[in-house]
Amino acid sequence: MTRFKRYLITSALPYANGPIHIGHLAGVYIPSDIYTRYLRLRQREVIHVCGSDEHGVPITFKARQEGITPQQVVDRYHEMNRSSFEKFGISFDIYSRTSNKIHYETASGIFKTLYDKGEFIEKTTPQYFDEEAGQFLADRYIQGTCPRCDNENAYGDQCEKCGSSLNATDLINPRSTISGSAPVMRDTRHWFLPLDKYEPFLKKWILEGKKHWKPNVYGQCKSWLDHGLQPRAVSRDLDWGVPVPLEDAEGKVLYVWFDAPIGYISATRELTAEWEKYWKDSDTRMIHFIGKDNIVFHCIVFPSILHAGGSYILPDNVPANEFLNLENDKISTSRNWAVWLHEYLEDFPGRQDVLRYVLCANAPETKDNDFTWKDFQARNNNELVAIYGNFVNRAIVLTHNYFGGRVPGRGDLTDYDLKVLGTMPVIRQNLEDSLEQFRFREALREAMNLARLGNKYLADTEPWIIFKSDPERVKTILNISLQICASLSVITEPFLPDSAARLKEFLNTGEMEWDKAGDRDLLTAGHAIGKGELLFEKVTDQEIENQISKLLATKEQNVKGKSNLPPVKENISYEGFSAMDIRTGTIVSAEKVAKTKKLLKLTIDTGIDTRTVVSGIAECFDPEEITGMQVSILVNLEPRKIRGIDSQGMILMAEDTDGKLVFVSPADKIENGSVVK
Ligand SMILES: [Zn+2]
């Protein structure tokens, strides 16, 4: 590791359209913060950069929904998340934002460099355009009828009623959500990053050169590279983002995936005039901390941009984590299934270190992992309180009781004493080895082993029993115990910064170098220590019950929302009903409608005639399996053209609240054309 002069640590830029939850913290920001704090303690030259990712359609969409500007959306969440990070001790050197001017300059500068070098491919493709509003429409800005479930308010990327993912061109009767008018197809020009062209470089760099990366990261990269890469659009038509810095590119901005990682460079420029030494000097070791959903962007796409740019270094490592679940269920913003940092701060004020501890001890380093409140309580009460806190408290209190708060000198050492003193530097060494390999759970276990060592040493030597008969021996025991406390205040700092600072205050030591941890003479005899307090408090059953009932209420709410059948429609007259001519018919043939995912073209023998019906059921049924089935069909529905096919009638389907579809068929075979009434 000595070949690098300095470190550049980046943490994934959180998207500024929602608050931060424990999954983010466990996956990215706790490991990156532990690592950075460790490097700082070792006196290495390091900066840690992060910031809000503030562009993209979800932000403009949220703004439109709430009737505010995109800037107001990102201002709100930028401030909220910046403050949460600060309160949890995530010690960025800068927390910037991609709506800053310096980022516009950096991102458009890099686009221009690649453009001038002829790296981009230019392509013209048709896209929906709103003639009234005079703008191209991102998928989210188009609504229409879902071809699968007939929901009239499905979006161009997804139907929220039946959950199917859609293409904007799948929608029946599409309309713009901006003006309400029907959009038209219009050609639009965009620039693409030819990832396929960089494949040889990426293969050599990753598959040959990065075999030491975590298996989950290396494996995902290999899978992408094995499947072959495609050019990827770097621009889109939107009015929120970094404008494409070219003539005739009005209304076009950089695609958010292109501009966001460049935010790391912008943040570094904002932090220091010497930014180039962090980004362009091969003596710098760059490490990206991210979650697994970001692997492709940080290992394939961003390195391709940097490589094409020509003068930038590439990441040395990308220790991505897997996902954290909550109480055996996937963390979900839309289902509100999460522990939000701003809520934790309200419920457990001043106890940020406990969450840091639990999330590190349980980090999803090699596989998805589960956070449970019971485990949170157990780890706090049985580990932080019973081992670490208990040991420190006893050592400090006994020193005050017996020696007026001054560190007593050591006398003759027993074999046990020597063993304990000899173990301390070994623990520090193990911890370093784990951290250098991004094994944070293991590293934390080592740190706690030092507390365990001290706690057991006191329990075994029982100074409170032998003080009367052998006070000299007690001097030695407490001296050694206090040396352990001092080392603990150093090596736990990356994990538990608040508690480590308090412990240093109790011991009255001030800052100590990392390399001193494990030393048997960190505290000199006669040094006056302060009065301690409890380092950690128990988490009560009541506190845990409160959290669990909060989650149960969320779950109930979600289930209720789901099983709510649609309300009964208004009454109609019998005449109204009998106006509908529903008959039995048989599906004679069925085939998929070309270039759609959902549509089947059915030929139905209605007994009266043979007719064509287009039905949005292709995702639920194979053409072969429904051919020959008897169904119910509304035969006097006004014909309409769907994808150029005249659809004459509608097949009756029953749909449950999950969007599952079944045919409404006669229970027994009956003559085609029979009236359903
Ligand atoms: Zn639908």
Short mmCIF file of C-alpha atoms in Angstrom, two decimals, residues 391-392 394-396 398-399 403 406-425 450-459 461 463 471-489 507 518-525:
data_model
loop_
_atom_site.label_atom_id
_atom_site.label_comp_id
_atom_site.label_asym_id
_atom_site.label_seq_id
_atom_site.Cartn_x
_atom_site.Cartn_y
_atom_site.Cartn_z
CA PHE A 391 -15.02 -2.35 31.35
CA VAL A 392 -14.23 1.32 30.86
CA ARG A 394 -15.01 -0.10 36.16
CA ALA A 395 -11.44 0.89 35.31
CA ILE A 396 -12.16 4.60 35.75
CA LEU A 398 -11.81 2.01 40.66
CA THR A 399 -8.95 4.37 39.81
CA PHE A 403 -5.90 6.18 43.76
CA ARG A 406 -4.32 9.18 39.14
CA VAL A 407 -2.89 6.42 36.98
CA PRO A 408 -1.04 4.08 39.39
CA GLY A 409 2.40 2.73 38.45
CA ARG A 410 3.00 -0.90 37.43
CA GLY A 411 4.88 -3.28 39.72
CA ASP A 412 6.04 -6.82 38.98
CA LEU A 413 4.20 -8.40 36.07
CA THR A 414 2.59 -11.84 36.19
CA ASP A 415 2.42 -14.15 33.18
CA TYR A 416 -1.21 -13.11 32.75
CA ASP A 417 -0.23 -9.41 32.70
CA LEU A 418 2.45 -10.09 30.11
CA LYS A 419 0.02 -12.05 27.97
CA VAL A 420 -2.52 -9.23 28.04
CA LEU A 421 0.09 -6.57 27.25
CA GLY A 422 1.42 -8.74 24.43
CA THR A 423 -2.04 -9.21 22.92
CA MET A 424 -2.78 -5.49 22.59
CA PRO A 425 -0.47 -4.75 19.61
CA LEU A 450 -9.66 -5.39 22.92
CA ALA A 451 -12.63 -4.39 25.08
CA ARG A 452 -13.33 -8.08 25.70
CA LEU A 453 -9.71 -8.60 26.71
CA GLY A 454 -9.92 -5.77 29.24
CA ASN A 455 -13.29 -6.82 30.58
CA LYS A 456 -12.13 -10.37 31.14
CA TYR A 457 -8.84 -9.20 32.67
CA LEU A 458 -10.70 -7.19 35.32
CA ALA A 459 -13.19 -9.97 35.97
CA THR A 461 -8.10 -10.39 38.55
CA PRO A 463 -9.10 -5.86 42.05
CA PRO A 471 -3.06 -2.77 47.06
CA GLU A 472 0.29 -2.94 45.22
CA ARG A 473 -1.08 -5.66 42.95
CA VAL A 474 -4.15 -3.53 42.28
CA LYS A 475 -1.92 -0.69 41.07
CA THR A 476 -0.56 -2.96 38.35
CA ILE A 477 -3.99 -4.25 37.41
CA LEU A 478 -5.48 -0.79 37.05
CA ASN A 479 -2.47 0.55 35.20
CA ILE A 480 -2.84 -2.19 32.60
CA SER A 481 -6.62 -1.69 32.46
CA LEU A 482 -6.21 2.03 31.83
CA GLN A 483 -3.64 1.39 29.08
CA ILE A 484 -6.26 -0.80 27.41
CA CYS A 485 -8.85 1.98 27.78
CA ALA A 486 -6.46 4.44 26.14
CA SER A 487 -5.83 2.10 23.22
CA LEU A 488 -9.57 1.56 22.89
CA SER A 489 -10.13 5.29 22.56
CA LEU A 507 -9.00 9.75 30.29
CA GLY A 518 -1.46 -1.16 21.70
CA ASP A 519 1.40 0.58 23.48
CA ARG A 520 1.73 -0.34 27.18
CA ASP A 521 2.72 3.19 28.21
CA LEU A 522 0.13 5.39 26.58
CA LEU A 523 -0.70 6.79 30.02
CA THR A 524 2.17 7.64 32.33
CA ALA A 525 1.97 6.87 36.04
#
